[in-house]
PDB file of C-alpha atoms in Angstrom:
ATOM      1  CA  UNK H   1       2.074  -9.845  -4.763  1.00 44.00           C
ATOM      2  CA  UNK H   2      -1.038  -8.789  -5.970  1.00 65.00           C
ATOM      3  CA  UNK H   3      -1.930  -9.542  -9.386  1.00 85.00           C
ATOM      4  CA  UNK H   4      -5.291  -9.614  -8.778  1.00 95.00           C
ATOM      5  CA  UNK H   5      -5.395  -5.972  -8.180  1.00 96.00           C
ATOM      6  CA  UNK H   6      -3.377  -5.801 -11.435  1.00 97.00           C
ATOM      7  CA  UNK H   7      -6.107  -7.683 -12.987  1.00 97.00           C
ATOM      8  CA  UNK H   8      -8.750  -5.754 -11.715  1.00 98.00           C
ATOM      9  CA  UNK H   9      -7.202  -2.292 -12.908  1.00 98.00           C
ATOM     10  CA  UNK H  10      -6.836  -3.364 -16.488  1.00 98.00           C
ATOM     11  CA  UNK H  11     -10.576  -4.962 -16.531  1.00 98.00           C
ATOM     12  CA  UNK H  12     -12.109  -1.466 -15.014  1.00 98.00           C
ATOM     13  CA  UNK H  13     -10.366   0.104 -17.144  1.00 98.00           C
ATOM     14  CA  UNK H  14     -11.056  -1.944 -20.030  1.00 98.00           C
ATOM     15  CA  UNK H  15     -14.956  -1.198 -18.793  1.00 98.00           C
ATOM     16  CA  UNK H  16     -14.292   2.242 -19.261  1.00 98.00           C
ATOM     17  CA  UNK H  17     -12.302   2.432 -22.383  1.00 98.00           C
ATOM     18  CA  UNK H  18     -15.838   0.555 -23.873  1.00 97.00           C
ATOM     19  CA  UNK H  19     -18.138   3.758 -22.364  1.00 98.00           C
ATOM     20  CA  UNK H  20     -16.165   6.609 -23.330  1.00 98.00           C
ATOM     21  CA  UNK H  21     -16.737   6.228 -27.331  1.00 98.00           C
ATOM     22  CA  UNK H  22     -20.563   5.906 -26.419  1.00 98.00           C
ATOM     23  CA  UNK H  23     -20.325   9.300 -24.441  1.00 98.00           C
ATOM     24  CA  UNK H  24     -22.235  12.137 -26.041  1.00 98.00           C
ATOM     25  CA  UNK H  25     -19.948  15.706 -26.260  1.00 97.00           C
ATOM     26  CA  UNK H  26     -22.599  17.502 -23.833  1.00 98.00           C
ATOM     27  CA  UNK H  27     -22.790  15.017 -21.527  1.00 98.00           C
ATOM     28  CA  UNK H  28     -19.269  15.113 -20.576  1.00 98.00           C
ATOM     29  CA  UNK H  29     -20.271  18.528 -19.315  1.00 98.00           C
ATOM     30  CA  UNK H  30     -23.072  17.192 -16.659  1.00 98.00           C
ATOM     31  CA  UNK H  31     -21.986  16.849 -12.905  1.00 98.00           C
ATOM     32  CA  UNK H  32     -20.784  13.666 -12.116  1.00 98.00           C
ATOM     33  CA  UNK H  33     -22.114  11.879  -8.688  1.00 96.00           C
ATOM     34  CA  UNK H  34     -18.577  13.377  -7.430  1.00 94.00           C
ATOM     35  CA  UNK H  35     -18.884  16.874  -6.036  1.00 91.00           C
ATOM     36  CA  UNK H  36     -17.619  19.714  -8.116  1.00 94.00           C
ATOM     37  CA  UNK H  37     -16.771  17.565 -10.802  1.00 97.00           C
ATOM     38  CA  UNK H  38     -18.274  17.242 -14.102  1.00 97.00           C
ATOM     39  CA  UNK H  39     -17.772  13.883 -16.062  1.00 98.00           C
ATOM     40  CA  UNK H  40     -15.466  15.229 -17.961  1.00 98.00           C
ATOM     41  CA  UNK H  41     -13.501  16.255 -14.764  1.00 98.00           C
ATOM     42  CA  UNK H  42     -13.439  12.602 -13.259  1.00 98.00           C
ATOM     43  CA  UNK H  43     -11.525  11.819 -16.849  1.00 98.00           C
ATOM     44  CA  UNK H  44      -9.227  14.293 -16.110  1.00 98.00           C
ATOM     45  CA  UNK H  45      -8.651  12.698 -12.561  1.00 97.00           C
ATOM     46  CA  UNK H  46      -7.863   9.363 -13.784  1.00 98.00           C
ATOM     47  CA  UNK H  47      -5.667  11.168 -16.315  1.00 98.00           C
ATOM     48  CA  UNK H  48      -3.768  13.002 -14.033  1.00 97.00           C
ATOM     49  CA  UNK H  49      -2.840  10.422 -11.914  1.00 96.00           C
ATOM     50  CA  UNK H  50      -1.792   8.195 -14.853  1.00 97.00           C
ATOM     51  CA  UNK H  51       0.159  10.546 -15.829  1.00 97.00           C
ATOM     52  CA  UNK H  52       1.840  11.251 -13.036  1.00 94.00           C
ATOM     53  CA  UNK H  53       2.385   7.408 -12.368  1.00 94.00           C
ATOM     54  CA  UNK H  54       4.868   7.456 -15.490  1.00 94.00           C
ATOM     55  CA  UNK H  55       6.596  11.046 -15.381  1.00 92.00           C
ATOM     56  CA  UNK H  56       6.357  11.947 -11.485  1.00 88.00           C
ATOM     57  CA  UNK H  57       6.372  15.746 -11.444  1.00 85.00           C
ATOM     58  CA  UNK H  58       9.279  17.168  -8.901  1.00 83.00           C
ATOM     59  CA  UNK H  59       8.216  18.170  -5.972  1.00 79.00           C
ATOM     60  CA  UNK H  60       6.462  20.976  -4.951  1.00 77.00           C
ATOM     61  CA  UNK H  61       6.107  22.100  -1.706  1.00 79.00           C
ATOM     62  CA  UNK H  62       3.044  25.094  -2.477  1.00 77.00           C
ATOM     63  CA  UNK H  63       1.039  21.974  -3.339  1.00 80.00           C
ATOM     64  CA  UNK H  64      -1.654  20.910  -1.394  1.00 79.00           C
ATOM     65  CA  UNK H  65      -0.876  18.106   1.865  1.00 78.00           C
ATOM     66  CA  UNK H  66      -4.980  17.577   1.897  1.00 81.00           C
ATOM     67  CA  UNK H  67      -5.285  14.902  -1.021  1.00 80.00           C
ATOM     68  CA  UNK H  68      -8.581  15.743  -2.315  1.00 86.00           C
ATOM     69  CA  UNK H  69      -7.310  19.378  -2.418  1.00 88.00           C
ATOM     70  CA  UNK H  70      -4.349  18.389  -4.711  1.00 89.00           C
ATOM     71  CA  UNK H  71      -6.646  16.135  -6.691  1.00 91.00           C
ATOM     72  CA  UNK H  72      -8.964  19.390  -7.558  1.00 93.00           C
ATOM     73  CA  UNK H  73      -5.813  20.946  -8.336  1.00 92.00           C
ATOM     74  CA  UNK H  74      -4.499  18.990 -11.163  1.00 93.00           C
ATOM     75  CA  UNK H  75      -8.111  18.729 -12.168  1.00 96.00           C
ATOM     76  CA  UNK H  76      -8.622  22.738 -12.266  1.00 95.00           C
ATOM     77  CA  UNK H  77      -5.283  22.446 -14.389  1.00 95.00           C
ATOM     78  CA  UNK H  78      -7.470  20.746 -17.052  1.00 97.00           C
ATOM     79  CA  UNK H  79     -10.172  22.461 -17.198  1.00 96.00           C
ATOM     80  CA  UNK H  80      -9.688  24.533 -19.864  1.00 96.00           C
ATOM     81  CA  UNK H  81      -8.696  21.482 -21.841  1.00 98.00           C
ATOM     82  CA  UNK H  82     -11.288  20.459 -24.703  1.00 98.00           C
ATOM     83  CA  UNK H  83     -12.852  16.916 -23.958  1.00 98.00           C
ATOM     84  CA  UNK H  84     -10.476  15.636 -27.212  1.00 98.00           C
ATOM     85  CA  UNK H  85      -7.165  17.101 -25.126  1.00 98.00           C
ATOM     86  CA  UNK H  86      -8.717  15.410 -21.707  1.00 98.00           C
ATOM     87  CA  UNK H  87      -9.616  11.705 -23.507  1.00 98.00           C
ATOM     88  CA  UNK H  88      -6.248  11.867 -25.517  1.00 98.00           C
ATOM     89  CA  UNK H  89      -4.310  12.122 -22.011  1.00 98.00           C
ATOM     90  CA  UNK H  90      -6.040   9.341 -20.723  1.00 98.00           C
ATOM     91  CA  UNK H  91      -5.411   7.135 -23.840  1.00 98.00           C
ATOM     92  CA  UNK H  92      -2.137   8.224 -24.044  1.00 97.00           C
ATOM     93  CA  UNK H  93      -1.095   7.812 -20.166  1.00 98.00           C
ATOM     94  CA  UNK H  94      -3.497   4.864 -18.867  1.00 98.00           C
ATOM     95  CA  UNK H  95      -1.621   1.950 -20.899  1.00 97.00           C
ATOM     96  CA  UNK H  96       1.818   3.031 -19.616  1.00 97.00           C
ATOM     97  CA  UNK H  97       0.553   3.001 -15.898  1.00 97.00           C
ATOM     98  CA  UNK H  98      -0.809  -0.116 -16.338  1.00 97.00           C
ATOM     99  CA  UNK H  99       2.541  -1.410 -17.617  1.00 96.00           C
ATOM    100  CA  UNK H 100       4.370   0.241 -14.501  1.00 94.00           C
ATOM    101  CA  UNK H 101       2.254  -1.462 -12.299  1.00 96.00           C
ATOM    102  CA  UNK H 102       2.567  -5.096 -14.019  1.00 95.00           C
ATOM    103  CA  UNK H 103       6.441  -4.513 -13.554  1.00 93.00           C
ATOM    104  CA  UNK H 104       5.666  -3.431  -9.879  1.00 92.00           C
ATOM    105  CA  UNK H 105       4.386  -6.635  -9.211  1.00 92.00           C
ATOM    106  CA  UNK H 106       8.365  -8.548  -9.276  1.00 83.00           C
ATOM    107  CA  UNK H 107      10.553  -8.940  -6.706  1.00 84.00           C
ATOM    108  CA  UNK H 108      12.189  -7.290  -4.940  1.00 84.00           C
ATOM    109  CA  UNK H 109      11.190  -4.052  -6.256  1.00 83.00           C
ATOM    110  CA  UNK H 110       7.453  -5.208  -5.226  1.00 88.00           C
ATOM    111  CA  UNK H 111       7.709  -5.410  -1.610  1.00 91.00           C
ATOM    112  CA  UNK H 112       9.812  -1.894  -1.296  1.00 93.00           C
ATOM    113  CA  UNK H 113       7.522   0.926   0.438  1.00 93.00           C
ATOM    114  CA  UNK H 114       6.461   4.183  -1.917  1.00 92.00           C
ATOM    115  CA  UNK H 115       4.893   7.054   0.361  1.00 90.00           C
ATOM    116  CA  UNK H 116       1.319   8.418  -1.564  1.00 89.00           C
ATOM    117  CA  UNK H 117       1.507  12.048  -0.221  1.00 83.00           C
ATOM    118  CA  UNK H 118      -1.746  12.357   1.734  1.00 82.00           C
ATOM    119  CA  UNK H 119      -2.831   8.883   1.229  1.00 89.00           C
ATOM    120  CA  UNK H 120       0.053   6.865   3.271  1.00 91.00           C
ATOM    121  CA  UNK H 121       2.789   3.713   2.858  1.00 94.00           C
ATOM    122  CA  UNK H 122       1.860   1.079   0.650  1.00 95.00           C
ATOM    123  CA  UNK H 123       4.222  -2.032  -0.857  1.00 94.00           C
ATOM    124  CA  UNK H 124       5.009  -1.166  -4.147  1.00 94.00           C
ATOM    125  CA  UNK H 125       2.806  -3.960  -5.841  1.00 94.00           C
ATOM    126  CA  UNK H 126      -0.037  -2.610  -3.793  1.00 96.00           C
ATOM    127  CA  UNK H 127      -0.566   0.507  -5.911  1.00 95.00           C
ATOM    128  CA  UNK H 128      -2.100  -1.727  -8.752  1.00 96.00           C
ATOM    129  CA  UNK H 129      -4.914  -2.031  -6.094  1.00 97.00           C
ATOM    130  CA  UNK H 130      -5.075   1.572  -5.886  1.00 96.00           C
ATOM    131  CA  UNK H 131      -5.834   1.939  -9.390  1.00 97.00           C
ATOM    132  CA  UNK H 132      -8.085  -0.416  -9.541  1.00 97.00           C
ATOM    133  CA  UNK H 133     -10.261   0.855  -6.648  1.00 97.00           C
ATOM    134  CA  UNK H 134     -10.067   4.298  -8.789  1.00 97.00           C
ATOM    135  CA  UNK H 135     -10.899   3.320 -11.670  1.00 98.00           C
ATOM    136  CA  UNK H 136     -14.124   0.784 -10.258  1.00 98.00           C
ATOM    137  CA  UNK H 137     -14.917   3.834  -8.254  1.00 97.00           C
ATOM    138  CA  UNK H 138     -15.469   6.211 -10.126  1.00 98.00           C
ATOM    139  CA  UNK H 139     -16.657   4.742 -12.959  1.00 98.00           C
ATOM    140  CA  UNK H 140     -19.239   2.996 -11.128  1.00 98.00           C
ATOM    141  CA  UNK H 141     -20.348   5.303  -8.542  1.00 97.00           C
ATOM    142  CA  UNK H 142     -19.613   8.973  -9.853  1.00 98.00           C
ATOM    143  CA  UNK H 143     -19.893   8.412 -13.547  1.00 98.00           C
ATOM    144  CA  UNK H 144     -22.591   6.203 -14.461  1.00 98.00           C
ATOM    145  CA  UNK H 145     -26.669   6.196 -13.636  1.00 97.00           C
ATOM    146  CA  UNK H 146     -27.757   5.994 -11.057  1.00 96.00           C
ATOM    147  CA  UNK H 147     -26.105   8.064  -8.941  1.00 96.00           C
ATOM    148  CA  UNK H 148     -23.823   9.432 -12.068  1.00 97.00           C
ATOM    149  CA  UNK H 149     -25.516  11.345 -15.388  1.00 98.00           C
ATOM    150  CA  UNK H 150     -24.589   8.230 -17.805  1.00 98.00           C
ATOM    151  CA  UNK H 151     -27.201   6.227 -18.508  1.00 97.00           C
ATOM    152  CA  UNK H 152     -24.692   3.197 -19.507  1.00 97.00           C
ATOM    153  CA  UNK H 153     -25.045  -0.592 -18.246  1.00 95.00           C
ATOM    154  CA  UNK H 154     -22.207  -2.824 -17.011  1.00 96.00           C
ATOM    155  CA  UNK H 155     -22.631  -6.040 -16.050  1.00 96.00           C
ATOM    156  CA  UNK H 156     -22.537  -7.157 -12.271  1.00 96.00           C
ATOM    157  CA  UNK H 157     -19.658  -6.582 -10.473  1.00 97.00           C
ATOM    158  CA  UNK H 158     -17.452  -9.913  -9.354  1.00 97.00           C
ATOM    159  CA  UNK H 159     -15.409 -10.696  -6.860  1.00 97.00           C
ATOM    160  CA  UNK H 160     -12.639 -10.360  -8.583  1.00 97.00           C
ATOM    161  CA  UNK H 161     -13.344  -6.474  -9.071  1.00 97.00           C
ATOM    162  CA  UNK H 162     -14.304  -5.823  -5.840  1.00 98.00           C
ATOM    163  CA  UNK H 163     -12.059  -7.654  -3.696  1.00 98.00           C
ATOM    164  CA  UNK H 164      -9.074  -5.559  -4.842  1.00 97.00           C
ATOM    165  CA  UNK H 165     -10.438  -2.187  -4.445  1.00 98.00           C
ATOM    166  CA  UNK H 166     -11.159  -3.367  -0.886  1.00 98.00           C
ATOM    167  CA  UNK H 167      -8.098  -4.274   0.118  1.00 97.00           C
ATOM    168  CA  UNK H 168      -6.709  -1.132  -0.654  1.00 97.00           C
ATOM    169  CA  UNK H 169      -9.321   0.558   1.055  1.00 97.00           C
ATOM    170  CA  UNK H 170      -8.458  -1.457   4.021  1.00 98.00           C
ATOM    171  CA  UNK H 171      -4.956  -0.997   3.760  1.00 96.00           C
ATOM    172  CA  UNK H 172      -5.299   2.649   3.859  1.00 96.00           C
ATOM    173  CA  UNK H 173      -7.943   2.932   6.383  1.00 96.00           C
ATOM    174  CA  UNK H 174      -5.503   3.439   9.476  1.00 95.00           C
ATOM    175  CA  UNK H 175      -3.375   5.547   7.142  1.00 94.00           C
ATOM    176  CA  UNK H 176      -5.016   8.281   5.499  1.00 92.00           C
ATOM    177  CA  UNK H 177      -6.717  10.200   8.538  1.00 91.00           C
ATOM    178  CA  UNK H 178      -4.437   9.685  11.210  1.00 90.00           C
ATOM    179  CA  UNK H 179      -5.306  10.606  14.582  1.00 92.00           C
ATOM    180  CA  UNK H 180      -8.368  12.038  13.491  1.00 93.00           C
ATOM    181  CA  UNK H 181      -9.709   8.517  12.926  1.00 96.00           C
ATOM    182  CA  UNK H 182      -7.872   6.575  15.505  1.00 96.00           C
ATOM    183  CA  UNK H 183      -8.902   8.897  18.547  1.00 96.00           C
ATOM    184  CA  UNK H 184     -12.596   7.033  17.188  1.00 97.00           C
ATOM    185  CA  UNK H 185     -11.829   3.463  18.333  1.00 97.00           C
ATOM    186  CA  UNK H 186     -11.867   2.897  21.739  1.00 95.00           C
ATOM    187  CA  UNK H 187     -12.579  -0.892  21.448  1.00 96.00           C
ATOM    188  CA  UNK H 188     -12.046  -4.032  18.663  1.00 98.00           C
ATOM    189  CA  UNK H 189     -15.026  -2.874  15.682  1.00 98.00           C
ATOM    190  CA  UNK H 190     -15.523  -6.183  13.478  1.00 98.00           C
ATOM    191  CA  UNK H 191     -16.171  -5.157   9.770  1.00 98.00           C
ATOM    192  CA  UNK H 192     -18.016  -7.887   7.793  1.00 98.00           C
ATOM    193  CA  UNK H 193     -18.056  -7.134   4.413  1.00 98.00           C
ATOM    194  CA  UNK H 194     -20.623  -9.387   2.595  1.00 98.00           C
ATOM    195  CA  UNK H 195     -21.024 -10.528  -1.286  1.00 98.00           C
ATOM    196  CA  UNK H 196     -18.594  -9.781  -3.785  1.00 98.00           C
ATOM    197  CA  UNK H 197     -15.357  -8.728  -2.753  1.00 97.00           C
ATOM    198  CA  UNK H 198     -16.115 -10.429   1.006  1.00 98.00           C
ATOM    199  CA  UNK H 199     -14.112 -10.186   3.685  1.00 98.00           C
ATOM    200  CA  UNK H 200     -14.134 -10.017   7.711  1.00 98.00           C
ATOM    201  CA  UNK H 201     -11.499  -7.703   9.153  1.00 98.00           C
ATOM    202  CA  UNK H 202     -11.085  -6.251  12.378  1.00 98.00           C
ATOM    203  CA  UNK H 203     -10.311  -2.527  13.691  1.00 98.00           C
ATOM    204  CA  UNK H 204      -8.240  -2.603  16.617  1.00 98.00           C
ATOM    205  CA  UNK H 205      -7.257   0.186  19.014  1.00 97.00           C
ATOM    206  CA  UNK H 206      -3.549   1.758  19.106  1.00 95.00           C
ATOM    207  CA  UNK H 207      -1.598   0.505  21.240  1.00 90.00           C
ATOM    208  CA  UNK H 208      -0.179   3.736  22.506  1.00 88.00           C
ATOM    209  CA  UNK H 209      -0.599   7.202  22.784  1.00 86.00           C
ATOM    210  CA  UNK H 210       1.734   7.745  19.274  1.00 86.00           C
ATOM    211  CA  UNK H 211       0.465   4.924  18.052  1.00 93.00           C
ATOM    212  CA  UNK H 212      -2.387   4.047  15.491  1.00 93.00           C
ATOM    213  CA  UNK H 213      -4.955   1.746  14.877  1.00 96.00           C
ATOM    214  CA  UNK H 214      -4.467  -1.589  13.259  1.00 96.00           C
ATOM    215  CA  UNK H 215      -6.551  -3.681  10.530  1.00 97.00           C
ATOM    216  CA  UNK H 216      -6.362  -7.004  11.622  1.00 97.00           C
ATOM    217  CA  UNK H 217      -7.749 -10.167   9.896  1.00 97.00           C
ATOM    218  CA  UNK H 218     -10.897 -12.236  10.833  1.00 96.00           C
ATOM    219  CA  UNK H 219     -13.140 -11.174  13.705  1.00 95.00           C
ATOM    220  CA  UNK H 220     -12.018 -10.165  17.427  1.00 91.00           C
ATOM    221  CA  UNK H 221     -14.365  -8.491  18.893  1.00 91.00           C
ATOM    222  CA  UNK H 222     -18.074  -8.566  19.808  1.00 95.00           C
ATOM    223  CA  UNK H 223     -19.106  -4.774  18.295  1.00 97.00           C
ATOM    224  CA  UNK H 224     -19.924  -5.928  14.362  1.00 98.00           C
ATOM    225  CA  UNK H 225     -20.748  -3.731  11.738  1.00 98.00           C
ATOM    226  CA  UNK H 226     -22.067  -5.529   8.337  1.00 98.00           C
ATOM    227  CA  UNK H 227     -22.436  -4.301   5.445  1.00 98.00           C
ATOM    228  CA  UNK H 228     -21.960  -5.648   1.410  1.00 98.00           C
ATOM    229  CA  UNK H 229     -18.030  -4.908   0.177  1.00 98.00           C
ATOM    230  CA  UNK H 230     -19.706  -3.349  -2.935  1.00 98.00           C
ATOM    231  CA  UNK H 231     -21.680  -0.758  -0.285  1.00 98.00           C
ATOM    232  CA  UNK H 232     -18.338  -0.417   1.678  1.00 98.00           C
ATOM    233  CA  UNK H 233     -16.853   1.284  -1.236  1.00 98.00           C
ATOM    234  CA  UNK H 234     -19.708   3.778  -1.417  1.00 97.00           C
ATOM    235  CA  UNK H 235     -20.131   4.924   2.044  1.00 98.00           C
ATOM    236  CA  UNK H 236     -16.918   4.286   3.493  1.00 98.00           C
ATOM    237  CA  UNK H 237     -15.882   7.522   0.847  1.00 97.00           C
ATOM    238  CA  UNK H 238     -18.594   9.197   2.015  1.00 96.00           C
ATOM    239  CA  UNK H 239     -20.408   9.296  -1.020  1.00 96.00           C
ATOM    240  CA  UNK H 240     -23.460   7.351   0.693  1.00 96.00           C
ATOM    241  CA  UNK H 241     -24.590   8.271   4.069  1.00 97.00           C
ATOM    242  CA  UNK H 242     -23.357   5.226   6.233  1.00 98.00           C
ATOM    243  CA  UNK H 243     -26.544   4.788   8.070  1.00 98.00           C
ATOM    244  CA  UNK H 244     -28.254   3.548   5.342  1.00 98.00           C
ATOM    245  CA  UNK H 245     -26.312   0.686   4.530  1.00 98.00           C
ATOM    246  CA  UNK H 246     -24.705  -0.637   7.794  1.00 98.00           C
ATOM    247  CA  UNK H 247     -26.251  -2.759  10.374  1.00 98.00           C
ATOM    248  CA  UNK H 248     -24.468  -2.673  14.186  1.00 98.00           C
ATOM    249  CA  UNK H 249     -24.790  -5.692  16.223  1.00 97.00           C
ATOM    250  CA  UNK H 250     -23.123  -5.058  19.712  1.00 97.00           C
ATOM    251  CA  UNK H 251     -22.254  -1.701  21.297  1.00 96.00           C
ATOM    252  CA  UNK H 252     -23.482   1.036  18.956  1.00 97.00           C
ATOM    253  CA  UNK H 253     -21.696   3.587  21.041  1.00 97.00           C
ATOM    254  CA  UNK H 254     -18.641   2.248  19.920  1.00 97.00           C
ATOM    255  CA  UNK H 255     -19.031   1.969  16.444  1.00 98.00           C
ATOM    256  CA  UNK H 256     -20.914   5.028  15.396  1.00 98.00           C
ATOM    257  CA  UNK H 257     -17.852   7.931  15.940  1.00 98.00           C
ATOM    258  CA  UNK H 258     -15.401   5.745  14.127  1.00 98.00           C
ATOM    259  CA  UNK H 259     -18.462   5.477  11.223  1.00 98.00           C
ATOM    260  CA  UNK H 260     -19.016   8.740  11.092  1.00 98.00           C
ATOM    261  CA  UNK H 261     -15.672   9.614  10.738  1.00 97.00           C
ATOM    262  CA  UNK H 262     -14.181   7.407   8.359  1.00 97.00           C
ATOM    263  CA  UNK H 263     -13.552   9.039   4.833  1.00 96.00           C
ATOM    264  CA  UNK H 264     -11.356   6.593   2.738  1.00 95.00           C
ATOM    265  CA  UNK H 265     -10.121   9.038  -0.189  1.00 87.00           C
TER     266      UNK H 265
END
């Protein structure tokens, strides 16, 4: 199981609950580092999706299949909200997901599948990870300086932060773009994630026509792309430009379309 992602998402989040009080009201209006979205609006993000951790809405099939689409969605449904309304959601929904996802972590209910619309399959106990890569996210890299408006501090991030929201990321990487992303690997891409949250993983082909590529374990392959975990998190979402953070040892050819493709949401 994975406590430590459990961990991780109540520590974030603990990080967070310490910056909001410090937030001025205007600056909750500024853009955030996320496009579109104003601080305020990545609070309404989190809040939506703790909320909808606890009381699942039915389903509704006008919604939006693209993810990101159906994230601005429930975040346009807020937006009329004061700040107050927004922060009280959070508050109010973030210590009942956390719970959720502390039960989530026992067997046998742990190891069942749940299907993230958009996102893929996960283990049940995996979702903790989810939140904390969310949470560490977006805190970190939309919300505070210096690629966010906050001009707030925390202190280094560990391992035990970092690791987590990677191996979600990882875990989702041959889910969440399909073909679009698999059609990019022609040939075994070694991703060696360095500092914090280190790990060395390999991308392997399909192994069909129907099929998709894999995530393997350890290093296979003699195309490597390095990079620190903490930068993975950045450009691997696209919010950082790829090229200045990896280095390619090997056949560039080969890495570069799956790199420029890859969008982990």
């Amino acid at each position: 199981m994975t406590r430590a992602g459990l961990a991780a998402a109540r520590s974030s989040t603990a990080q967070l609950a310490e910056i909001v009080p410090r937030v001025a009201d205007e600056q909750w209006d500024l853009p955030s580092a996320c496009a579109g979205w104003r601080v305020i609006d990545v609070m309404a993000h989190l809040a939506a999706l703790a909320t909808e951790a606890v009381d699942p809405p039915p389903p509704d099939p006008s919604s939006p299949s693209n993810r990101e689409r159906y994230h601005d969605l429930r975040v346009d449904e807020r937006r009329s909200w004061s700040h107050a309304e927004v922060l009280d959601e959070w508050r109010r929904s973030t210590p009942r997901q956390l719970d959720l996802l502390e039960a989530a972590q026992e067997p046998p209910g742990g190891t069942e599948p749940v299907d993230v619309p958009g996102l893929g399959t996960y283990p049940r106990h995996l979702l903790a990870n989810t939140m904390a890569f969310n949470v560490f996210c977006h805190l970190r890299n939309d919300m505070l300086a210096p690629d966010g408006p906050l001009p707030f501090t925390l202190p280094e991030p560990t391992d035990s932060l970092v690791a987590p929201a990677v191996e979600f990321m990882l875990a989702g990487l041959p889910q969440m773009q399909g073909p679009e992303l698999t059609s990019t690997v022609g040939r075994p891409l070694v991703l060696d994630l360095t500092g914090p949250g280190a790990t060395t993983v390999t991308v392997l082909p399909a192994a069909g026509p129907d099929a998709r590529l894999t995530v393997a374990p350890g290093a296979d392959g003699s195309t490597r792309i390095t990079s620190t975990a903490l930068d993975f998190i950045a450009w691997a979402t696209t919010r950082e430009p790829w090229r200045d953070y990896c280095r390619i040892t090997g056949d560039t050819s080969a890495a570069t379309p799956f790199l420029d493709r890859l969008n982990i949401i």
